[in-house]
mmCIF file of N, CA and C in Angstrom:
data_model
loop_
_atom_site.group_PDB
_atom_site.id
_atom_site.type_symbol
_atom_site.label_atom_id
_atom_site.label_comp_id
_atom_site.label_asym_id
_atom_site.label_seq_id
_atom_site.Cartn_x
_atom_site.Cartn_y
_atom_site.Cartn_z
ATOM 1 N N MET R 1363 1.453 4.822 -1.360
ATOM 2 C CA MET R 1363 0.770 4.850 -2.638
ATOM 3 C C MET R 1363 -0.234 3.700 -2.683
ATOM 4 N N SER R 1364 -1.425 4.008 -3.158
ATOM 5 C CA SER R 1364 -2.475 3.017 -3.325
ATOM 6 C C SER R 1364 -2.449 2.496 -4.757
ATOM 7 N N ALA R 1365 -2.921 1.263 -4.950
ATOM 8 C CA ALA R 1365 -2.982 0.720 -6.309
ATOM 9 C C ALA R 1365 -4.232 -0.140 -6.473
ATOM 10 N N TRP R 1366 -4.754 -0.148 -7.682
ATOM 11 C CA TRP R 1366 -5.907 -0.957 -8.083
ATOM 12 C C TRP R 1366 -5.578 -1.468 -9.466
ATOM 13 N N LYS R 1367 -5.768 -2.774 -9.713
ATOM 14 C CA LYS R 1367 -5.358 -3.361 -10.997
ATOM 15 C C LYS R 1367 -6.506 -4.115 -11.653
ATOM 16 N N LEU R 1368 -6.464 -4.094 -12.984
ATOM 17 C CA LEU R 1368 -7.348 -4.910 -13.801
ATOM 18 C C LEU R 1368 -6.462 -5.557 -14.851
ATOM 19 N N ASP R 1369 -6.409 -6.886 -14.843
ATOM 20 C CA ASP R 1369 -5.478 -7.600 -15.723
ATOM 21 C C ASP R 1369 -5.797 -7.469 -17.206
ATOM 22 N N ALA R 1370 -7.072 -7.361 -17.552
ATOM 23 C CA ALA R 1370 -7.466 -7.216 -18.963
ATOM 24 C C ALA R 1370 -8.824 -6.529 -19.028
ATOM 25 N N VAL R 1371 -8.878 -5.381 -19.668
ATOM 26 C CA VAL R 1371 -10.136 -4.655 -19.832
ATOM 27 C C VAL R 1371 -11.028 -5.475 -20.766
ATOM 28 N N PRO R 1372 -12.211 -5.879 -20.291
ATOM 29 C CA PRO R 1372 -13.069 -6.749 -21.100
ATOM 30 C C PRO R 1372 -13.865 -5.975 -22.155
ATOM 31 N N ALA R 1373 -13.740 -6.383 -23.409
ATOM 32 C CA ALA R 1373 -14.451 -5.728 -24.507
ATOM 33 C C ALA R 1373 -15.964 -5.813 -24.329
ATOM 34 N N GLU R 1374 -16.455 -6.943 -23.828
ATOM 35 C CA GLU R 1374 -17.904 -7.121 -23.718
ATOM 36 C C GLU R 1374 -18.546 -6.155 -22.726
ATOM 37 N N VAL R 1375 -17.794 -5.681 -21.753
ATOM 38 C CA VAL R 1375 -18.338 -4.746 -20.765
ATOM 39 C C VAL R 1375 -18.444 -3.329 -21.340
ATOM 40 N N MET R 1376 -17.659 -3.039 -22.364
ATOM 41 C CA MET R 1376 -17.705 -1.709 -22.979
ATOM 42 C C MET R 1376 -19.102 -1.388 -23.492
ATOM 43 N N ALA R 1377 -19.785 -2.369 -24.057
ATOM 44 C CA ALA R 1377 -21.143 -2.144 -24.560
ATOM 45 C C ALA R 1377 -22.095 -1.766 -23.428
ATOM 46 N N LEU R 1378 -21.932 -2.376 -22.259
ATOM 47 C CA LEU R 1378 -22.768 -2.034 -21.106
ATOM 48 C C LEU R 1378 -22.522 -0.599 -20.654
ATOM 49 N N TRP R 1379 -21.240 -0.223 -20.599
ATOM 50 C CA TRP R 1379 -20.897 1.158 -20.241
ATOM 51 C C TRP R 1379 -21.486 2.130 -21.257
ATOM 52 N N CYS R 1380 -21.375 1.818 -22.544
ATOM 53 C CA CYS R 1380 -21.907 2.703 -23.583
ATOM 54 C C CYS R 1380 -23.412 2.892 -23.419
ATOM 55 N N GLU R 1381 -24.102 1.819 -23.113
ATOM 56 C CA GLU R 1381 -25.544 1.910 -22.902
ATOM 57 C C GLU R 1381 -25.855 2.803 -21.698
ATOM 58 N N ALA R 1382 -25.141 2.600 -20.608
ATOM 59 C CA ALA R 1382 -25.362 3.404 -19.407
ATOM 60 C C ALA R 1382 -25.024 4.875 -19.636
ATOM 61 N N LEU R 1383 -23.998 5.140 -20.444
ATOM 62 C CA LEU R 1383 -23.543 6.506 -20.693
ATOM 63 C C LEU R 1383 -24.287 7.186 -21.838
ATOM 64 N N GLY R 1384 -25.059 6.419 -22.619
ATOM 65 C CA GLY R 1384 -25.700 6.973 -23.804
ATOM 66 C C GLY R 1384 -24.690 7.317 -24.890
ATOM 67 N N ASP R 1385 -23.606 6.551 -24.945
ATOM 68 C CA ASP R 1385 -22.516 6.785 -25.897
ATOM 69 C C ASP R 1385 -22.656 5.795 -27.047
ATOM 70 N N ASP R 1386 -22.946 6.303 -28.246
ATOM 71 C CA ASP R 1386 -23.135 5.409 -29.383
ATOM 72 C C ASP R 1386 -21.946 5.406 -30.350
ATOM 73 N N ASN R 1387 -20.783 5.832 -29.881
ATOM 74 C CA ASN R 1387 -19.592 5.833 -30.732
ATOM 75 C C ASN R 1387 -19.167 4.386 -30.991
ATOM 76 N N ALA R 1388 -19.111 4.014 -32.257
ATOM 77 C CA ALA R 1388 -18.841 2.632 -32.655
ATOM 78 C C ALA R 1388 -17.463 2.136 -32.233
ATOM 79 N N ILE R 1389 -16.493 3.025 -31.978
ATOM 80 C CA ILE R 1389 -15.152 2.563 -31.590
ATOM 81 C C ILE R 1389 -15.155 1.792 -30.282
ATOM 82 N N HIS R 1390 -16.233 1.937 -29.494
ATOM 83 C CA HIS R 1390 -16.310 1.244 -28.210
ATOM 84 C C HIS R 1390 -16.843 -0.181 -28.326
ATOM 85 N N VAL R 1391 -17.476 -0.504 -29.451
ATOM 86 C CA VAL R 1391 -18.117 -1.817 -29.570
ATOM 87 C C VAL R 1391 -17.782 -2.564 -30.861
ATOM 88 N N ASP R 1392 -17.199 -1.885 -31.836
ATOM 89 C CA ASP R 1392 -16.938 -2.506 -33.134
ATOM 90 C C ASP R 1392 -15.444 -2.399 -33.464
ATOM 91 N N PRO R 1393 -14.719 -3.526 -33.409
ATOM 92 C CA PRO R 1393 -13.286 -3.484 -33.704
ATOM 93 C C PRO R 1393 -12.966 -2.904 -35.087
ATOM 94 N N ALA R 1394 -13.831 -3.131 -36.077
ATOM 95 C CA ALA R 1394 -13.586 -2.587 -37.421
ATOM 96 C C ALA R 1394 -13.660 -1.063 -37.409
ATOM 97 N N ALA R 1395 -14.589 -0.514 -36.650
ATOM 98 C CA ALA R 1395 -14.701 0.946 -36.542
ATOM 99 C C ALA R 1395 -13.475 1.525 -35.838
ATOM 100 N N ALA R 1396 -13.018 0.854 -34.793
ATOM 101 C CA ALA R 1396 -11.814 1.307 -34.085
ATOM 102 C C ALA R 1396 -10.607 1.267 -35.014
ATOM 103 N N GLU R 1397 -10.497 0.191 -35.775
ATOM 104 C CA GLU R 1397 -9.363 0.057 -36.691
ATOM 105 C C GLU R 1397 -9.416 1.099 -37.805
ATOM 106 N N ALA R 1398 -10.600 1.377 -38.319
ATOM 107 C CA ALA R 1398 -10.751 2.369 -39.393
ATOM 108 C C ALA R 1398 -10.314 3.763 -38.946
ATOM 109 N N LEU R 1399 -10.397 4.032 -37.639
ATOM 110 C CA LEU R 1399 -10.003 5.344 -37.124
ATOM 111 C C LEU R 1399 -8.597 5.347 -36.520
ATOM 112 N N GLY R 1400 -7.843 4.262 -36.751
ATOM 113 C CA GLY R 1400 -6.440 4.253 -36.358
ATOM 114 C C GLY R 1400 -6.130 3.711 -34.978
ATOM 115 N N PHE R 1401 -7.100 3.095 -34.320
ATOM 116 C CA PHE R 1401 -6.862 2.543 -32.983
ATOM 117 C C PHE R 1401 -6.360 1.104 -33.023
ATOM 118 N N GLY R 1402 -6.303 0.511 -34.195
ATOM 119 C CA GLY R 1402 -5.957 -0.893 -34.297
ATOM 120 C C GLY R 1402 -7.208 -1.737 -34.188
ATOM 121 N N PRO R 1403 -7.056 -3.061 -34.125
ATOM 122 C CA PRO R 1403 -8.202 -3.965 -34.192
ATOM 123 C C PRO R 1403 -8.919 -4.210 -32.857
ATOM 124 N N ARG R 1404 -8.661 -3.378 -31.858
ATOM 125 C CA ARG R 1404 -9.329 -3.562 -30.565
ATOM 126 C C ARG R 1404 -10.210 -2.347 -30.257
ATOM 127 N N THR R 1405 -11.325 -2.593 -29.580
ATOM 128 C CA THR R 1405 -12.226 -1.504 -29.224
ATOM 129 C C THR R 1405 -11.601 -0.612 -28.151
ATOM 130 N N VAL R 1406 -12.113 0.620 -28.081
ATOM 131 C CA VAL R 1406 -11.590 1.653 -27.181
ATOM 132 C C VAL R 1406 -12.512 1.780 -25.975
ATOM 133 N N ASN R 1407 -11.946 1.685 -24.787
ATOM 134 C CA ASN R 1407 -12.721 1.817 -23.556
ATOM 135 C C ASN R 1407 -13.246 3.253 -23.437
ATOM 136 N N PRO R 1408 -14.516 3.452 -23.075
ATOM 137 C CA PRO R 1408 -15.022 4.813 -22.890
ATOM 138 C C PRO R 1408 -14.252 5.542 -21.776
ATOM 139 N N GLY R 1409 -13.981 6.820 -21.990
ATOM 140 C CA GLY R 1409 -13.231 7.615 -21.009
ATOM 141 C C GLY R 1409 -13.815 7.583 -19.607
ATOM 142 N N PRO R 1410 -15.153 7.716 -19.431
ATOM 143 C CA PRO R 1410 -15.711 7.657 -18.078
ATOM 144 C C PRO R 1410 -15.458 6.322 -17.376
ATOM 145 N N THR R 1411 -15.325 5.242 -18.160
ATOM 146 C CA THR R 1411 -15.011 3.940 -17.564
ATOM 147 C C THR R 1411 -13.604 3.971 -16.984
ATOM 148 N N ASN R 1412 -12.679 4.599 -17.696
ATOM 149 C CA ASN R 1412 -11.317 4.731 -17.184
ATOM 150 C C ASN R 1412 -11.307 5.529 -15.884
ATOM 151 N N LEU R 1413 -12.110 6.586 -15.834
ATOM 152 C CA LEU R 1413 -12.210 7.368 -14.604
ATOM 153 C C LEU R 1413 -12.788 6.519 -13.472
ATOM 154 N N ALA R 1414 -13.732 5.647 -13.792
ATOM 155 C CA ALA R 1414 -14.314 4.762 -12.771
ATOM 156 C C ALA R 1414 -13.243 3.886 -12.129
ATOM 157 N N TYR R 1415 -12.235 3.473 -12.906
ATOM 158 C CA TYR R 1415 -11.152 2.670 -12.332
ATOM 159 C C TYR R 1415 -10.407 3.468 -11.262
ATOM 160 N N LEU R 1416 -10.165 4.751 -11.532
ATOM 161 C CA LEU R 1416 -9.501 5.590 -10.521
ATOM 162 C C LEU R 1416 -10.391 5.773 -9.295
ATOM 163 N N LEU R 1417 -11.691 5.944 -9.513
ATOM 164 C CA LEU R 1417 -12.609 6.097 -8.384
ATOM 165 C C LEU R 1417 -12.685 4.815 -7.567
ATOM 166 N N ASN R 1418 -12.624 3.645 -8.229
ATOM 167 C CA ASN R 1418 -12.575 2.378 -7.492
ATOM 168 C C ASN R 1418 -11.384 2.362 -6.546
ATOM 169 N N MET R 1419 -10.212 2.748 -7.074
ATOM 170 C CA MET R 1419 -9.001 2.754 -6.263
ATOM 171 C C MET R 1419 -9.172 3.681 -5.063
ATOM 172 N N ALA R 1420 -9.677 4.874 -5.296
ATOM 173 C CA ALA R 1420 -9.826 5.844 -4.209
ATOM 174 C C ALA R 1420 -10.824 5.364 -3.164
ATOM 175 N N MET R 1421 -11.956 4.835 -3.606
ATOM 176 C CA MET R 1421 -12.982 4.408 -2.656
ATOM 177 C C MET R 1421 -12.573 3.154 -1.902
ATOM 178 N N GLU R 1422 -11.812 2.265 -2.541
ATOM 179 C CA GLU R 1422 -11.344 1.077 -1.826
ATOM 180 C C GLU R 1422 -10.252 1.442 -0.818
ATOM 181 N N THR R 1423 -9.502 2.490 -1.115
ATOM 182 C CA THR R 1423 -8.461 2.939 -0.192
ATOM 183 C C THR R 1423 -9.056 3.646 1.011
ATOM 184 N N ARG R 1424 -10.143 4.364 0.813
ATOM 185 C CA ARG R 1424 -10.803 5.128 1.876
ATOM 186 C C ARG R 1424 -12.259 4.672 2.029
ATOM 187 N N PRO R 1425 -12.469 3.456 2.533
ATOM 188 C CA PRO R 1425 -13.843 2.965 2.685
ATOM 189 C C PRO R 1425 -14.654 3.870 3.612
ATOM 190 N N GLY R 1426 -15.900 4.100 3.242
ATOM 191 C CA GLY R 1426 -16.783 4.930 4.047
ATOM 192 C C GLY R 1426 -16.701 6.412 3.722
ATOM 193 N N ALA R 1427 -15.695 6.823 2.983
ATOM 194 C CA ALA R 1427 -15.578 8.227 2.597
ATOM 195 C C ALA R 1427 -16.453 8.486 1.381
ATOM 196 N N GLU R 1428 -16.722 9.753 1.122
ATOM 197 C CA GLU R 1428 -17.464 10.110 -0.077
ATOM 198 C C GLU R 1428 -16.604 10.989 -0.963
ATOM 199 N N ILE R 1429 -16.875 10.914 -2.243
ATOM 200 C CA ILE R 1429 -16.145 11.735 -3.207
ATOM 201 C C ILE R 1429 -16.759 13.126 -3.189
ATOM 202 N N ARG R 1430 -15.916 14.130 -2.995
ATOM 203 C CA ARG R 1430 -16.374 15.521 -2.952
ATOM 204 C C ARG R 1430 -16.177 16.212 -4.293
ATOM 205 N N SER R 1431 -15.059 15.932 -4.970
ATOM 206 C CA SER R 1431 -14.813 16.541 -6.282
ATOM 207 C C SER R 1431 -13.776 15.726 -7.042
ATOM 208 N N VAL R 1432 -13.843 15.854 -8.366
ATOM 209 C CA VAL R 1432 -12.890 15.176 -9.253
ATOM 210 C C VAL R 1432 -12.515 16.147 -10.368
ATOM 211 N N GLU R 1433 -11.229 16.305 -10.588
ATOM 212 C CA GLU R 1433 -10.715 17.020 -11.750
ATOM 213 C C GLU R 1433 -9.877 16.012 -12.515
ATOM 214 N N ALA R 1434 -10.180 15.835 -13.813
ATOM 215 C CA ALA R 1434 -9.501 14.786 -14.567
ATOM 216 C C ALA R 1434 -9.069 15.277 -15.938
ATOM 217 N N ALA R 1435 -7.999 14.667 -16.431
ATOM 218 C CA ALA R 1435 -7.496 14.944 -17.773
ATOM 219 C C ALA R 1435 -7.238 13.617 -18.474
ATOM 220 N N LEU R 1436 -7.918 13.401 -19.598
ATOM 221 C CA LEU R 1436 -7.690 12.204 -20.414
ATOM 222 C C LEU R 1436 -6.473 12.444 -21.296
ATOM 223 N N LEU R 1437 -5.496 11.549 -21.215
ATOM 224 C CA LEU R 1437 -4.229 11.718 -21.924
ATOM 225 C C LEU R 1437 -3.979 10.661 -22.985
ATOM 226 N N GLY R 1438 -4.792 9.625 -23.009
ATOM 227 C CA GLY R 1438 -4.584 8.535 -23.949
ATOM 228 C C GLY R 1438 -5.765 7.588 -23.901
ATOM 229 N N ASN R 1439 -5.598 6.425 -24.506
ATOM 230 C CA ASN R 1439 -6.684 5.465 -24.622
ATOM 231 C C ASN R 1439 -6.345 4.141 -23.959
ATOM 232 N N VAL R 1440 -7.388 3.473 -23.524
ATOM 233 C CA VAL R 1440 -7.307 2.108 -23.027
ATOM 234 C C VAL R 1440 -8.074 1.255 -24.028
ATOM 235 N N LEU R 1441 -7.448 0.182 -24.484
ATOM 236 C CA LEU R 1441 -8.065 -0.696 -25.474
ATOM 237 C C LEU R 1441 -8.466 -2.019 -24.845
ATOM 238 N N ALA R 1442 -9.414 -2.690 -25.477
ATOM 239 C CA ALA R 1442 -9.850 -4.005 -25.003
ATOM 240 C C ALA R 1442 -8.637 -4.910 -24.838
ATOM 241 N N GLY R 1443 -8.560 -5.583 -23.702
ATOM 242 C CA GLY R 1443 -7.460 -6.490 -23.418
ATOM 243 C C GLY R 1443 -6.286 -5.858 -22.692
ATOM 244 N N ASP R 1444 -6.234 -4.520 -22.648
ATOM 245 C CA ASP R 1444 -5.136 -3.859 -21.934
ATOM 246 C C ASP R 1444 -5.196 -4.159 -20.440
ATOM 247 N N ALA R 1445 -4.036 -4.308 -19.838
ATOM 248 C CA ALA R 1445 -3.930 -4.344 -18.377
ATOM 249 C C ALA R 1445 -3.806 -2.900 -17.920
ATOM 250 N N VAL R 1446 -4.527 -2.546 -16.863
ATOM 251 C CA VAL R 1446 -4.455 -1.190 -16.334
ATOM 252 C C VAL R 1446 -4.137 -1.226 -14.849
ATOM 253 N N VAL R 1447 -3.486 -0.173 -14.398
ATOM 254 C CA VAL R 1447 -3.238 -0.003 -12.976
ATOM 255 C C VAL R 1447 -3.562 1.439 -12.618
ATOM 256 N N ALA R 1448 -4.355 1.586 -11.564
ATOM 257 C CA ALA R 1448 -4.695 2.894 -11.021
ATOM 258 C C ALA R 1448 -3.859 3.083 -9.760
ATOM 259 N N ARG R 1449 -3.152 4.211 -9.706
ATOM 260 C CA ARG R 1449 -2.302 4.512 -8.552
ATOM 261 C C ARG R 1449 -2.665 5.883 -8.004
ATOM 262 N N GLY R 1450 -2.459 6.035 -6.726
ATOM 263 C CA GLY R 1450 -2.740 7.328 -6.134
ATOM 264 C C GLY R 1450 -1.805 7.641 -4.992
ATOM 265 N N THR R 1451 -1.473 8.906 -4.892
ATOM 266 C CA THR R 1451 -0.703 9.414 -3.762
ATOM 267 C C THR R 1451 -1.625 10.323 -2.973
ATOM 268 N N TRP R 1452 -1.735 10.047 -1.681
ATOM 269 C CA TRP R 1452 -2.672 10.765 -0.829
ATOM 270 C C TRP R 1452 -1.989 11.886 -0.056
ATOM 271 N N HIS R 1453 -2.693 13.002 0.038
ATOM 272 C CA HIS R 1453 -2.311 14.138 0.877
ATOM 273 C C HIS R 1453 -3.577 14.484 1.654
ATOM 274 N N ASP R 1454 -3.647 14.010 2.890
ATOM 275 C CA ASP R 1454 -4.869 14.116 3.688
ATOM 276 C C ASP R 1454 -6.013 13.434 2.930
ATOM 277 N N ASP R 1455 -7.075 14.180 2.572
ATOM 278 C CA ASP R 1455 -8.218 13.589 1.873
ATOM 279 C C ASP R 1455 -8.191 13.845 0.371
ATOM 280 N N THR R 1456 -7.035 14.209 -0.175
ATOM 281 C CA THR R 1456 -6.897 14.456 -1.613
ATOM 282 C C THR R 1456 -5.945 13.436 -2.210
ATOM 283 N N CYS R 1457 -6.372 12.854 -3.320
ATOM 284 C CA CYS R 1457 -5.561 11.854 -4.008
ATOM 285 C C CYS R 1457 -5.171 12.364 -5.386
ATOM 286 N N ASP R 1458 -3.879 12.407 -5.650
ATOM 287 C CA ASP R 1458 -3.383 12.651 -6.998
ATOM 288 C C ASP R 1458 -3.235 11.280 -7.628
ATOM 289 N N ALA R 1459 -4.104 11.002 -8.606
ATOM 290 C CA ALA R 1459 -4.238 9.658 -9.155
ATOM 291 C C ALA R 1459 -3.883 9.628 -10.630
ATOM 292 N N GLU R 1460 -3.456 8.449 -11.068
ATOM 293 C CA GLU R 1460 -3.212 8.248 -12.489
ATOM 294 C C GLU R 1460 -3.561 6.819 -12.862
ATOM 295 N N LEU R 1461 -4.012 6.677 -14.106
ATOM 296 C CA LEU R 1461 -4.298 5.368 -14.671
ATOM 297 C C LEU R 1461 -3.269 5.119 -15.760
ATOM 298 N N ALA R 1462 -2.653 3.950 -15.718
ATOM 299 C CA ALA R 1462 -1.622 3.610 -16.699
ATOM 300 C C ALA R 1462 -1.920 2.257 -17.316
ATOM 301 N N VAL R 1463 -1.531 2.115 -18.587
ATOM 302 C CA VAL R 1463 -1.522 0.818 -19.245
ATOM 303 C C VAL R 1463 -0.069 0.384 -19.327
ATOM 304 N N ALA R 1464 0.149 -0.911 -19.392
ATOM 305 C CA ALA R 1464 1.516 -1.434 -19.410
ATOM 306 C C ALA R 1464 2.223 -1.000 -20.675
ATOM 307 N N PRO R 1465 3.473 -0.678 -20.667
ATOM 308 C CA PRO R 1465 4.307 -0.534 -19.477
ATOM 309 C C PRO R 1465 4.344 0.928 -19.012
ATOM 310 N N ASP R 1466 3.553 1.246 -18.051
ATOM 311 C CA ASP R 1466 3.522 2.559 -17.402
ATOM 312 C C ASP R 1466 3.261 3.738 -18.334
ATOM 313 N N GLN R 1467 2.359 3.566 -19.277
ATOM 314 C CA GLN R 1467 1.937 4.677 -20.130
ATOM 315 C C GLN R 1467 0.710 5.315 -19.477
ATOM 316 N N THR R 1468 0.857 6.533 -18.954
ATOM 317 C CA THR R 1468 -0.235 7.206 -18.281
ATOM 318 C C THR R 1468 -1.274 7.662 -19.301
ATOM 319 N N VAL R 1469 -2.532 7.276 -19.064
ATOM 320 C CA VAL R 1469 -3.615 7.630 -19.970
ATOM 321 C C VAL R 1469 -4.651 8.542 -19.327
ATOM 322 N N LEU R 1470 -4.558 8.718 -18.019
ATOM 323 C CA LEU R 1470 -5.523 9.552 -17.301
ATOM 324 C C LEU R 1470 -4.895 10.017 -16.001
ATOM 325 N N LYS R 1471 -5.061 11.302 -15.704
ATOM 326 C CA LYS R 1471 -4.640 11.852 -14.420
ATOM 327 C C LYS R 1471 -5.839 12.530 -13.790
ATOM 328 N N ALA R 1472 -5.925 12.439 -12.470
ATOM 329 C CA ALA R 1472 -7.046 13.069 -11.781
ATOM 330 C C ALA R 1472 -6.644 13.470 -10.372
ATOM 331 N N ARG R 1473 -7.305 14.482 -9.875
ATOM 332 C CA ARG R 1473 -7.222 14.852 -8.461
ATOM 333 C C ARG R 1473 -8.601 14.562 -7.881
ATOM 334 N N ILE R 1474 -8.618 13.696 -6.897
ATOM 335 C CA ILE R 1474 -9.866 13.243 -6.285
ATOM 336 C C ILE R 1474 -9.869 13.713 -4.842
ATOM 337 N N GLU R 1475 -10.889 14.491 -4.479
ATOM 338 C CA GLU R 1475 -11.034 14.941 -3.099
ATOM 339 C C GLU R 1475 -12.147 14.150 -2.440
ATOM 340 N N MET R 1476 -11.837 13.640 -1.245
ATOM 341 C CA MET R 1476 -12.812 12.840 -0.512
ATOM 342 C C MET R 1476 -13.032 13.450 0.859
ATOM 343 N N SER R 1477 -14.123 13.042 1.488
ATOM 344 C CA SER R 1477 -14.461 13.592 2.789
ATOM 345 C C SER R 1477 -15.190 12.543 3.615
ATOM 346 N N HIS R 1478 -15.048 12.665 4.907
ATOM 347 C CA HIS R 1478 -15.805 11.831 5.845
ATOM 348 C C HIS R 1478 -16.857 12.676 6.550
ATOM 349 N N GLY R 1479 -17.240 13.815 5.942
ATOM 350 C CA GLY R 1479 -18.051 14.828 6.606
ATOM 351 C C GLY R 1479 -19.525 14.561 6.759
ATOM 352 N N ARG R 1480 -20.103 13.559 6.138
ATOM 353 C CA ARG R 1480 -21.551 13.316 6.236
ATOM 354 C C ARG R 1480 -21.821 11.989 6.933
ATOM 355 N N GLU R 1481 -22.987 11.915 7.522
ATOM 356 C CA GLU R 1481 -23.420 10.672 8.131
ATOM 357 C C GLU R 1481 -23.905 9.722 7.032
ATOM 358 N N PRO R 1482 -23.708 8.419 7.191
ATOM 359 C CA PRO R 1482 -24.082 7.464 6.151
ATOM 360 C C PRO R 1482 -25.556 7.469 5.784
ATOM 361 N N ASP R 1483 -26.446 7.928 6.668
ATOM 362 C CA ASP R 1483 -27.874 7.840 6.396
ATOM 363 C C ASP R 1483 -28.478 9.153 5.908
ATOM 364 N N ASP R 1484 -27.675 10.155 5.533
ATOM 365 C CA ASP R 1484 -28.250 11.431 5.135
ATOM 366 C C ASP R 1484 -28.715 11.473 3.681
ATOM 367 N N GLY R 1485 -28.432 10.427 2.894
ATOM 368 C CA GLY R 1485 -28.929 10.353 1.533
ATOM 369 C C GLY R 1485 -28.196 11.197 0.521
ATOM 370 N N GLU R 1486 -27.085 11.805 0.899
ATOM 371 C CA GLU R 1486 -26.338 12.653 -0.026
ATOM 372 C C GLU R 1486 -24.927 12.110 -0.209
ATOM 373 N N GLY R 1487 -24.302 12.497 -1.305
ATOM 374 C CA GLY R 1487 -22.923 12.096 -1.558
ATOM 375 C C GLY R 1487 -22.831 10.715 -2.175
ATOM 376 N N LEU R 1488 -21.637 10.371 -2.637
ATOM 377 C CA LEU R 1488 -21.375 9.066 -3.243
ATOM 378 C C LEU R 1488 -20.513 8.278 -2.275
ATOM 379 N N ARG R 1489 -21.079 7.262 -1.696
ATOM 380 C CA ARG R 1489 -20.358 6.433 -0.734
ATOM 381 C C ARG R 1489 -19.536 5.389 -1.469
ATOM 382 N N SER R 1490 -18.613 4.808 -0.769
ATOM 383 C CA SER R 1490 -17.734 3.802 -1.362
ATOM 384 C C SER R 1490 -18.556 2.643 -1.912
ATOM 385 N N GLN R 1491 -18.436 2.453 -3.205
ATOM 386 C CA GLN R 1491 -18.990 1.286 -3.872
ATOM 387 C C GLN R 1491 -18.242 1.111 -5.162
ATOM 388 N N ARG R 1492 -18.006 -0.108 -5.516
ATOM 389 C CA ARG R 1492 -17.224 -0.391 -6.725
ATOM 390 C C ARG R 1492 -18.041 -0.027 -7.960
ATOM 391 N N LEU R 1493 -17.433 0.731 -8.883
ATOM 392 C CA LEU R 1493 -18.117 1.158 -10.108
ATOM 393 C C LEU R 1493 -17.785 0.226 -11.249
#
């Protein structure tokens, strides 16, 4: 089993992700907005950012491989300050992955398929790089 950890999801980075994603939902940047909608006084990490944590784990486990496909299901939320761990079980080039917040509350599950089928200089595919 592979693992990737982040000790505390930084609230200040959520605004950068929102800008990159074109996501203007206030729950990601304004604690009062998050609290008004029942999330408590901490901002909510954007879902694609949570998926990026799983992709980091997969790409760090298989350096040089490219991601071929991802199927994901969001099951919960990650809040500013949460510790997260991304884990994966590999079957050949397929990883059954999950992201959990302490203590082991799964918030995201994904199946990530990777391949070593292309040459590094062909300009296609997503090569290993930290997201």
